[in-house]
Amino acid sequence: MSTDVVELDQEVEPEDRRAFVQRQSREHYGRRVFLSRAFLSLLIVSLLVAFIPLFSIVQNVIGHGWHFLTWRFLSTPEQQPDIFHQSAIGGVSNAITGTVLIDGVAMLVAVPLSILLSMALFESKGRLMHALRLYTEVMVGLPSILVSFFVFAMVVTPFLAASGYYFTALAGVISLTLLMIPLMTVACEAALRDVPVTYSEAALALGARKSRVMMRVLLPYAFPRMLTGIMLSLSRAVGETAPILFLIGTSLVTNWSLWSEQTTLPTQIFHNLDSNNPYLRNACWGIALILITAVFVLNLTSRVIVARSLRGRK
Amino acid sequence: MTTVVEPSDQTLITTTGRGRKPSAGSDRPYRTLLAIVSAIFIAIAILFFYSIISKSIPGWRQTGLGLLYRTNWNYGSSQYGGLPLFVGTALTTGIALLLAVPVGIGSALAIAFLVPRPIRLVVSSVVELLAVVPSVIYGVWGLLTMESFLNQKGEPWLKNLTGGHWPFSGVPIGLGIMLGGIVLSVMILPTITAISRDVFGALPNELIEGALSIGATRSQVLRKVVIPACRPGLLGAVTLGTGRALGETIALYFLLGGVPSIHSLCNSLFCTGGTFGSEIAGNFGQRNDPVSFGILCCLAMILMVIVGAVNLGARAIVRRNLQRMLP
């Protein structure tokens, strides 16, 4: 290309110059278009490749799992099959109640705490609070199994196990709460920061106190985003296995007690997959179908909520 | 947040006309509440690190620094050489990055610049659904679907292709580093795609318009303007994906085939192995003896340090990038 430029720098008639440029562009046009299209189709191919795993997972989970969706499977508790009746595996009602109990209680504790924490982070400055924010943000990315160490070392060993409760749903609730709080706090603080600063300035200029600005201006405006963040965090927490697997044990009966052992859908999948019984292994698909449906519904609903609520703004 | 109106206040005639005295003092309950919540969480944060570090002391006493460089790992018979775990973690994460980075960034480019605007949100939501598939379901999918595929088709094909040379030597059995890495790449793909898409979305339009106006083709704009301008953000996206891959426990426990947890250094991608996460998940049952629990806490501590450092790095990269892009 550099020789062409030199050629152009010489004295050329304007007509020659125009012809030169046109010839150049004609010669390079095909190559440029080809390279461009090749690169763009490479991108489209990578997008399609990104769809393959999701498609394969959904296809397998539905294909292998749909015939488990019977009332009997959903309403009977799990059974431990013996050697002579390997197919007697029961259902999932114990895991469904366990999941609802543990995730529900954990959410009831985590939501107010994380909204308060996000308000505290939003309002405050200073080195200590900066460290707290850093800790919250790093906790989002840390492996969830670390929470289980913390709960086991600080709650189960000194308190629960000392009074004879080795496996309790309560320990699972504490663990999931600690897992949810950083996720929800980060989302809620982002929602508060998303409120235009002019809104709170106007309220402050009218003489409103900070608490009133928070209750009447910031929280109502940020509410849809907060709700989305909370539901997204919940959809992640429902599927978590690692932080509760070693704390809640297993329960083969349906019960609603926080002090007894419990089974949740993810831990039941874990134990089934870990066994050698082919029937139990195959039932993983059915439980996975229930779990994945719940998680996807939570996730997509929250996306719809945010799309709806943001439509009026901007 | 109702204000208690003191009788004496009502005698004050103020411009608001309602007899309320605007005072900073009445904000005190609110501030106290927030201070209490912050104090609780600062205490939890300190306890979190304290618990893992203090419980790992019996473990470090048992292993010494050999946990960091010895090459034989057998949890059952108390041989604690952690190097195979470092290698397993690095190899699975490496395979995952090798596969997920081109696909993730490519699909993010496609979503941000090629997919028509009306369906853009739908397409990106579908790709990001992969992020909420629970990791135990990745375990089910990997073990019951991908394992037989790799065992019967994928690994023999790779072996024939390379003539059985390193790193594709050994017997292709399905379970192992290769399977773990491939499933891990699917797990980190949505992280990379979602963050890269946000980075591309934050790019000022003037850059792209400027390049188009001087005659660049669309692919030249993407390759020579968009990607270089977004490089720090993309690095942050990849680093966050790395953090997720390093810390995965449950899925890898099933896929690496390291169930009797005996590992030595592996010499091919087909061999079984273990990572810090999968070893913790596989051996958490033996936690009632302080020394065994201490060893697990050592692994957890190593994991915490590595993943924490990676995440802090990613955070710094993304933040610096944002500060540079926003005036």
XYZ file of C-alpha atoms in Angstrom:
641
model
C 0.000 0.000 0.000
C 2.847 2.389 0.756
C 4.029 2.408 -2.880
C 0.515 3.474 -3.938
C 0.700 6.430 -1.606
C 4.019 7.504 -3.090
C 2.520 7.269 -6.533
C -0.330 9.489 -5.451
C 2.001 12.104 -4.051
C 3.451 12.764 -7.486
C 1.892 15.278 -9.770
C -1.137 13.613 -11.274
C -4.032 15.052 -13.111
C -7.275 15.024 -11.084
C -8.916 12.716 -13.626
C -6.067 10.255 -13.349
C -6.269 10.409 -9.611
C -9.966 9.601 -9.634
C -9.380 6.681 -11.983
C -6.561 5.463 -9.778
C -8.690 5.484 -6.634
C -11.553 3.772 -8.412
C -9.271 1.071 -9.777
C -7.741 0.534 -6.366
C -11.088 0.208 -4.654
C -12.347 -2.166 -7.381
C -9.329 -4.405 -6.930
C -9.533 -4.491 -3.132
C -13.322 -4.492 -2.861
C -13.817 -8.220 -3.247
C -11.108 -9.084 -0.758
C -12.352 -6.585 1.828
C -15.921 -7.802 1.560
C -14.829 -11.417 1.748
C -12.671 -10.868 4.846
C -15.378 -8.866 6.512
C -18.071 -11.436 5.838
C -15.786 -14.276 6.929
C -15.089 -12.602 10.250
C -18.721 -11.740 10.854
C -19.857 -15.256 10.101
C -17.220 -16.540 12.506
C -18.887 -14.443 15.193
C -22.322 -15.812 14.316
C -20.898 -19.337 14.457
C -19.506 -18.701 17.921
C -22.919 -17.434 19.027
C -24.495 -20.635 17.713
C -21.817 -22.718 19.436
C -22.697 -20.930 22.663
C -26.285 -22.161 22.263
C -25.305 -25.835 21.885
C -24.630 -26.653 25.567
C -27.816 -25.002 26.781
C -29.760 -26.821 24.100
C -28.129 -30.128 25.015
C -28.759 -29.664 28.743
C -32.403 -28.684 28.266
C -32.994 -31.465 25.758
C -31.487 -34.127 27.996
C -33.133 -32.891 31.180
C -36.566 -32.764 29.538
C -36.073 -35.908 27.474
C -34.924 -38.075 30.369
C -36.844 -36.303 33.072
C -40.372 -35.685 31.862
C -41.726 -39.134 32.681
C -40.774 -38.592 36.329
C -43.265 -35.762 36.530
C -46.068 -37.840 38.001
C -48.148 -37.020 41.031
C -46.740 -40.093 42.743
C -43.126 -38.960 42.256
C -43.924 -35.470 43.462
C -45.979 -36.452 46.490
C -44.132 -39.376 48.033
C -40.925 -39.003 50.014
C -37.653 -40.586 49.014
C -36.993 -44.233 49.871
C -33.700 -45.924 50.379
C -33.801 -48.893 47.978
C -32.505 -52.200 49.308
C -30.589 -54.755 47.274
C -33.649 -56.735 46.242
C -35.817 -53.764 45.280
C -33.404 -51.475 43.517
C -36.168 -49.610 41.725
C -37.999 -48.659 44.940
C -36.659 -45.115 45.085
C -39.761 -43.196 46.117
C -40.230 -39.566 45.159
C -39.121 -36.067 45.976
C -41.683 -34.615 48.381
C -39.127 -34.559 51.197
C -36.710 -32.626 48.996
C -39.369 -30.163 47.868
C -40.422 -29.338 51.423
C -36.774 -29.133 52.453
C -35.957 -26.740 49.626
C -38.976 -24.543 50.334
C -38.229 -24.516 54.063
C -34.503 -23.792 53.861
C -34.577 -21.331 50.969
C -37.717 -19.633 52.269
C -36.396 -19.034 55.778
C -32.985 -18.026 54.438
C -34.641 -15.505 52.139
C -36.819 -14.091 54.928
C -33.669 -13.428 56.948
C -31.433 -12.354 54.093
C -33.690 -9.852 52.303
C -34.149 -7.303 55.119
C -30.545 -7.642 56.244
C -29.132 -7.120 52.783
C -31.394 -4.150 52.075
C -30.217 -2.582 55.338
C -26.600 -3.399 54.520
C -26.915 -1.907 51.054
C -28.416 1.244 52.594
C -25.493 1.417 55.015
C -22.974 0.984 52.214
C -24.801 3.563 50.115
C -24.908 6.215 52.830
C -21.495 5.883 54.335
C -17.956 6.769 53.583
C -14.777 5.943 55.397
C -12.089 3.340 55.361
C -13.915 0.697 57.406
C -16.993 0.811 55.218
C -14.797 0.704 52.141
C -13.299 -2.501 53.496
C -16.796 -3.868 54.127
C -17.821 -3.109 50.556
C -14.676 -4.781 49.263
C -15.440 -7.834 51.407
C -19.024 -7.978 50.110
C -17.945 -7.750 46.499
C -15.200 -10.335 46.880
C -17.594 -12.693 48.679
C -19.771 -12.745 45.561
C -16.951 -14.392 43.649
C -15.548 -16.680 46.328
C -16.368 -20.406 46.108
C -19.591 -21.100 47.962
C -18.126 -24.058 49.817
C -16.076 -21.678 51.966
C -19.290 -20.547 53.656
C -19.864 -24.111 54.713
C -16.471 -24.171 56.463
C -17.343 -20.994 58.294
C -20.741 -22.256 59.451
C -19.331 -25.628 60.439
C -16.470 -24.130 62.425
C -18.321 -21.231 64.035
C -21.898 -22.447 64.458
C -22.179 -26.208 64.204
C -19.137 -27.306 66.231
C -19.437 -24.929 69.171
C -23.228 -24.672 69.498
C -25.350 -27.189 67.604
C -23.146 -30.265 67.776
C -22.470 -29.583 71.438
C -26.171 -30.107 72.117
C -26.442 -33.158 69.907
C -27.584 -31.595 66.621
C -24.966 -32.631 64.063
C -27.082 -32.118 60.967
C -29.797 -29.485 61.089
C -31.740 -27.491 58.570
C -30.873 -24.496 60.732
C -27.194 -24.760 59.799
C -28.227 -24.883 56.127
C -30.388 -21.801 56.602
C -27.502 -19.880 58.179
C -25.169 -20.979 55.409
C -27.555 -20.002 52.607
C -28.311 -16.677 54.319
C -24.624 -15.845 54.414
C -24.358 -16.853 50.769
C -27.341 -14.765 49.662
C -26.489 -11.579 51.563
C -23.469 -10.524 49.451
C -25.313 -11.262 46.210
C -28.398 -9.315 47.262
C -26.429 -6.473 48.838
C -24.391 -5.835 45.710
C -27.554 -5.850 43.576
C -29.483 -3.581 45.965
C -26.630 -1.100 46.283
C -26.322 -0.942 42.504
C -30.066 -0.251 42.359
C -29.715 2.604 44.872
C -26.772 4.087 42.965
C -28.885 3.905 39.836
C -31.320 6.536 41.169
C -30.570 9.909 39.543
C -28.740 12.039 42.060
C -31.018 14.996 41.256
C -33.945 13.182 42.924
C -32.283 12.910 46.297
C -30.764 16.376 45.951
C -34.213 17.834 45.348
C -35.597 16.044 48.389
C -32.690 17.176 50.533
C -33.121 20.751 49.306
C -36.736 20.647 50.465
C -35.451 19.878 53.944
C -36.066 16.138 54.075
C -33.923 14.130 56.396
C -31.694 11.418 55.007
C -33.882 8.678 56.426
C -36.926 10.208 54.761
C -35.091 10.593 51.439
C -34.220 6.920 51.660
C -37.740 5.769 52.512
C -39.705 8.057 50.222
C -37.408 8.696 47.248
C -34.591 6.223 46.891
C -36.268 2.965 47.918
C -39.446 3.413 45.815
C -37.433 4.324 42.735
C -34.923 1.517 43.218
C -37.542 -1.088 44.164
C -37.957 -2.895 40.804
C -34.222 -3.283 40.391
C -33.859 -4.463 43.958
C -36.598 -7.010 43.403
C -34.814 -8.251 40.299
C -31.523 -8.548 42.149
C -33.198 -10.410 44.998
C -34.894 -12.858 42.646
C -31.684 -13.440 40.677
C -29.820 -14.117 43.912
C -32.586 -16.467 44.995
C -32.402 -18.326 41.699
C -28.709 -18.846 42.308
C -29.157 -19.867 45.933
C -31.893 -22.422 45.194
C -29.478 -24.430 43.070
C -26.538 -24.266 45.474
C -25.319 -27.622 46.740
C -21.905 -26.987 48.232
C -22.785 -24.699 51.146
C -25.520 -26.928 52.572
C -24.565 -30.439 51.475
C -22.486 -31.253 54.539
C -24.599 -29.380 57.045
C -28.165 -30.579 56.606
C -27.799 -34.357 56.300
C -30.640 -36.278 54.699
C -34.225 -36.774 55.702
C -36.361 -39.521 54.257
C -39.598 -38.119 55.676
C -41.393 -34.928 54.839
C -41.077 -32.531 57.734
C -41.013 -28.817 58.387
C -38.636 -28.688 61.335
C -35.560 -26.485 61.381
C -33.967 -28.703 64.020
C -34.132 -31.959 62.085
C -32.135 -33.161 59.119
C -33.452 -32.089 55.734
C -32.965 -32.940 52.087
C -33.145 -30.333 49.346
C -33.443 -30.890 45.612
C -29.739 -30.217 44.867
C -28.488 -32.393 47.716
C -30.821 -35.188 46.654
C -29.367 -35.004 43.146
C -25.891 -35.100 44.668
C -26.591 -38.202 46.764
C -28.394 -39.969 43.910
C -25.578 -39.280 41.484
C -23.052 -40.425 44.042
C -24.700 -43.841 44.457
C -24.250 -46.909 42.290
C -27.927 -47.680 41.904
C -28.909 -47.072 38.248
C -32.488 -46.173 39.196
C -31.330 -43.510 41.609
C -28.918 -42.153 39.016
C -31.637 -42.005 36.409
C -33.981 -40.223 38.808
C -31.450 -37.365 38.846
C -32.922 -36.234 35.536
C -36.405 -35.956 37.029
C -35.196 -33.960 40.037
C -33.020 -31.844 37.750
C -36.087 -31.045 35.640
C -37.983 -29.788 38.703
C -34.998 -27.776 39.914
C -34.129 -26.273 36.549
C -37.756 -25.277 35.942
C -37.896 -23.491 39.292
C -34.610 -21.702 38.672
C -35.461 -20.654 35.109
C -38.912 -19.389 36.129
C -37.395 -17.255 38.904
C -34.724 -15.927 36.574
C -36.968 -15.140 33.614
C -39.679 -13.573 35.797
C -37.167 -11.188 37.286
C -35.932 -10.265 33.822
C -39.491 -9.530 32.722
C -40.038 -7.393 35.825
C -36.999 -5.276 35.119
C -37.883 -4.893 31.438
C -41.427 -3.802 32.367
C -40.416 -1.354 35.043
C -37.655 0.261 33.022
C -39.830 0.762 29.968
C -41.377 3.917 31.428
C -38.041 5.482 32.282
C -35.434 7.126 30.103
C -39.852 6.967 60.576
C -42.525 9.143 62.109
C -41.385 12.226 63.914
C -42.346 12.657 67.520
C -43.447 16.248 67.856
C -42.468 17.677 71.200
C -45.052 20.027 72.744
C -42.459 22.766 72.951
C -41.772 22.397 69.244
C -45.350 23.204 68.372
C -44.930 26.664 69.744
C -42.191 27.335 67.210
C -43.562 29.078 64.197
C -41.514 27.948 61.246
C -41.715 28.639 57.589
C -43.017 25.158 56.922
C -46.076 26.129 58.860
C -46.467 22.715 60.448
C -44.620 23.325 63.615
C -41.960 20.737 62.968
C -38.441 21.563 63.769
C -36.110 20.154 61.138
C -33.242 18.876 63.184
C -30.350 16.620 62.414
C -30.912 14.800 65.661
C -34.058 13.039 64.498
C -32.040 11.106 61.955
C -30.278 9.386 64.775
C -32.314 6.130 64.935
C -31.735 5.610 61.215
C -28.021 6.130 61.520
C -27.785 3.937 64.589
C -29.618 1.136 62.795
C -27.277 1.310 59.819
C -24.241 1.451 62.097
C -25.418 -1.654 63.965
C -25.962 -3.562 60.708
C -22.513 -2.557 59.451
C -20.906 -3.562 62.725
C -22.569 -6.998 62.571
C -21.277 -7.589 59.079
C -17.778 -6.351 59.852
C -17.765 -8.853 62.714
C -18.960 -11.621 60.377
C -16.262 -10.737 57.838
C -13.533 -10.920 60.465
C -14.924 -14.186 61.878
C -15.091 -15.653 58.382
C -11.382 -15.275 57.748
C -10.501 -16.063 61.352
C -12.439 -19.339 61.337
C -10.834 -20.733 58.203
C -7.325 -19.625 59.132
C -7.474 -20.759 62.762
C -9.010 -24.138 61.932
C -6.325 -24.770 59.323
C -3.476 -24.514 61.858
C -3.620 -28.228 62.875
C -3.539 -29.054 59.178
C -0.471 -26.947 58.438
C 1.201 -28.443 61.500
C 0.585 -31.918 60.063
C 1.696 -31.221 56.502
C 4.188 -28.418 56.820
C 4.889 -26.606 53.598
C 4.992 -30.001 51.844
C 1.348 -29.360 50.998
C 2.591 -26.856 48.473
C 5.219 -28.899 46.623
C 5.035 -32.668 47.346
C 3.723 -34.763 44.514
C 1.664 -37.520 46.096
C -1.828 -36.957 47.393
C -3.645 -39.688 49.273
C -6.081 -38.306 51.754
C -7.028 -41.740 53.098
C -3.507 -42.704 54.127
C -2.345 -39.245 55.187
C -0.082 -38.355 52.306
C -0.647 -34.701 51.760
C 1.310 -33.486 48.752
C -0.729 -30.794 47.082
C 1.109 -30.369 43.801
C -1.236 -32.722 41.864
C -4.129 -30.580 43.031
C -2.423 -27.415 41.796
C -1.813 -29.134 38.447
C -5.397 -30.445 38.253
C -6.829 -27.023 39.038
C -4.558 -25.318 36.504
C -5.265 -27.857 33.731
C -9.061 -27.842 34.097
C -9.136 -24.059 34.270
C -6.768 -23.840 31.301
C -8.938 -26.072 29.101
C -12.020 -24.144 30.192
C -10.449 -20.806 29.264
C -9.094 -22.114 25.959
C -12.593 -23.105 24.890
C -14.711 -20.443 26.560
C -12.747 -17.275 25.802
C -13.012 -17.281 21.965
C -16.607 -18.482 21.993
C -17.604 -16.138 24.804
C -16.057 -12.985 23.361
C -17.161 -13.910 19.826
C -20.752 -14.400 20.874
C -20.655 -11.198 22.919
C -19.489 -9.327 19.799
C -22.254 -10.972 17.792
C -24.899 -10.063 20.381
C -23.704 -6.485 20.724
C -23.187 -5.642 17.046
C -24.824 -8.194 14.741
C -28.038 -9.403 16.344
C -30.954 -7.113 15.444
C -31.984 -4.857 18.308
C -35.505 -6.287 18.917
C -34.235 -9.794 19.692
C -30.968 -8.770 21.306
C -32.328 -8.967 24.849
C -33.865 -12.383 24.198
C -30.656 -13.820 22.735
C -28.470 -12.542 25.551
C -30.948 -13.735 28.195
C -30.900 -17.215 26.678
C -27.096 -17.384 26.710
C -27.026 -16.079 30.267
C -29.479 -18.768 31.389
C -26.435 -21.050 31.422
C -25.230 -19.054 34.408
C -28.162 -20.079 36.587
C -28.081 -23.785 35.779
C -27.070 -25.200 39.186
C -23.619 -26.735 39.258
C -24.991 -30.093 40.410
C -27.004 -30.241 37.169
C -23.787 -29.656 35.255
C -22.551 -32.665 37.185
C -25.541 -34.742 36.026
C -25.188 -33.583 32.430
C -21.436 -34.108 32.384
C -21.564 -37.537 33.975
C -24.586 -38.997 32.197
C -24.336 -37.294 28.783
C -20.920 -35.808 28.042
C -18.984 -38.645 29.649
C -20.202 -41.308 27.218
C -19.814 -38.896 24.297
C -16.192 -38.171 25.166
C -15.510 -41.780 25.993
C -16.857 -43.149 22.718
C -16.291 -40.322 20.227
C -14.429 -37.246 21.426
C -11.346 -38.623 23.093
C -10.600 -41.427 20.577
C -10.945 -38.808 17.832
C -8.485 -36.481 19.543
C -6.123 -39.371 20.098
C -6.206 -40.418 16.447
C -5.803 -36.830 15.346
C -2.605 -36.322 17.292
C -1.318 -39.881 16.956
C -1.537 -40.437 20.694
C 1.172 -37.927 21.509
C 1.226 -35.713 24.554
C -1.071 -34.215 25.801
C -3.531 -36.711 24.341
C -1.712 -39.859 25.414
C -3.052 -42.556 27.684
C -6.316 -44.463 27.707
C -9.404 -42.390 26.932
C -11.813 -43.356 29.704
C -14.151 -40.394 29.616
C -13.858 -39.277 33.218
C -10.918 -37.031 33.849
C -9.287 -33.663 33.345
C -10.603 -33.331 29.779
C -14.246 -33.862 30.750
C -13.912 -31.538 33.733
C -12.345 -28.824 31.606
C -14.996 -29.034 28.893
C -17.924 -28.847 31.317
C -16.154 -26.058 33.198
C -15.865 -24.109 29.955
C -19.659 -24.243 29.586
C -20.036 -23.028 33.161
C -17.847 -19.941 32.704
C -19.087 -19.126 29.199
C -22.092 -17.032 30.383
C -19.897 -15.036 32.788
C -17.496 -14.095 30.010
C -20.283 -13.371 27.515
C -22.370 -11.241 29.875
C -19.517 -9.047 31.091
C -17.982 -8.640 27.618
C -21.388 -7.618 26.283
C -21.655 -4.949 28.973
C -18.146 -3.737 28.145
C -18.993 -3.488 24.432
C -22.235 -1.706 25.267
C -20.355 0.954 27.239
C -18.130 1.847 24.286
C -18.761 5.386 22.995
C -20.525 5.338 19.623
C -18.224 8.029 18.226
C -15.345 5.574 18.025
C -17.323 3.190 15.830
C -18.853 5.948 13.726
C -15.457 7.524 13.199
C -13.981 4.277 11.948
C -16.941 3.621 9.654
C -16.772 7.141 8.228
C -13.215 6.697 6.990
C -14.207 3.563 5.128
C -13.469 0.689 7.487
C -15.510 -2.457 6.970
C -17.586 -3.804 9.819
C -15.064 -6.494 10.650
C -12.227 -3.944 10.621
C -14.194 -1.807 13.064
C -14.665 -4.770 15.390
C -11.111 -6.073 15.130
C -9.122 -2.863 15.050
C -11.235 -0.433 17.048
C -13.711 -2.205 19.317
C -11.534 -4.996 20.649
C -8.434 -2.871 21.351
C -10.546 -0.189 23.022
C -12.269 -2.792 25.210
C -9.200 -4.868 25.989
C -8.991 -4.072 29.739
C -12.688 -4.782 30.208
C -12.410 -8.058 28.324
C -9.450 -8.992 30.503
C -11.632 -8.333 33.522
C -14.368 -10.554 32.101
C -11.934 -13.393 31.483
C -10.457 -12.990 34.962
C -13.886 -13.239 36.584
C -14.531 -16.377 34.541
C -11.209 -17.757 35.747
C -12.243 -17.108 39.324
C -15.423 -19.068 38.805
C -13.554 -21.962 37.181
C -10.947 -22.145 39.939
C -13.539 -22.354 42.678
C -15.920 -24.936 41.206
C -16.484 -27.871 43.548
C -19.562 -30.019 43.051
C -19.519 -30.608 39.294
C -15.794 -31.347 39.218
C -16.136 -33.808 42.090
C -18.219 -36.005 39.783
C -16.360 -35.390 36.543
C -12.690 -35.722 37.420
C -12.980 -39.371 38.407
C -10.959 -38.843 41.549
C -13.351 -40.571 43.915
C -10.789 -42.641 45.825
C -8.803 -39.489 46.358
C -5.337 -40.676 45.390
C -3.597 -38.416 42.917
C -0.158 -38.162 41.462
C 1.022 -35.746 38.815
C -0.851 -36.464 35.619
C 0.904 -36.587 32.294
C -1.997 -36.400 29.881
C -5.381 -34.741 29.618
C -7.138 -38.103 29.733
C -6.052 -39.047 33.227
C -8.171 -38.621 36.311
C -7.307 -35.941 38.773
C -8.438 -33.645 41.489
C -8.724 -29.938 42.142
C -8.838 -28.132 45.470
C -12.595 -27.783 45.170
C -13.265 -31.394 44.208
C -11.044 -32.704 47.006
C -12.891 -30.598 49.564
C -16.246 -31.835 48.253
C -15.064 -35.437 48.217
C -13.626 -35.502 51.731
C -15.817 -33.174 53.746
C -17.342 -36.236 55.385
C -14.192 -36.756 57.488
C -14.452 -33.479 59.281
C -14.924 -34.509 62.888
C -11.253 -35.065 63.587
C -9.461 -31.700 63.958
C -6.450 -32.749 61.880
C -8.480 -34.061 58.919
C -10.677 -30.986 59.100
C -7.514 -28.901 59.361
C -6.197 -30.352 56.094
C -9.490 -29.483 54.408
C -9.221 -25.980 55.867
C -5.715 -25.720 54.398
C -7.151 -26.551 50.976
C -9.960 -24.048 51.555
C -7.430 -21.415 52.556
C -5.330 -21.978 49.431
C -8.505 -21.790 47.346
C -9.588 -18.618 49.133
C -6.226 -16.944 48.556
C -6.053 -17.873 44.855
C -9.652 -17.008 43.991
C -9.605 -13.900 46.170
C -6.482 -12.626 44.426
C -7.967 -13.342 40.994
C -11.198 -11.544 41.895
C -9.438 -8.522 43.357
C -7.338 -8.348 40.192
C -10.438 -8.493 38.006
C -12.105 -5.811 40.097
C -9.106 -3.512 39.788
C -8.923 -4.057 36.022
C -12.624 -3.391 35.465
C -12.635 -0.338 37.714
C -9.572 1.208 36.071
C -11.085 0.570 32.689
C -14.370 2.206 33.644
C -12.587 5.243 35.032
C -10.695 5.607 31.792
C -13.739 5.225 29.595
C -16.001 7.521 31.567
C -14.762 11.115 31.486
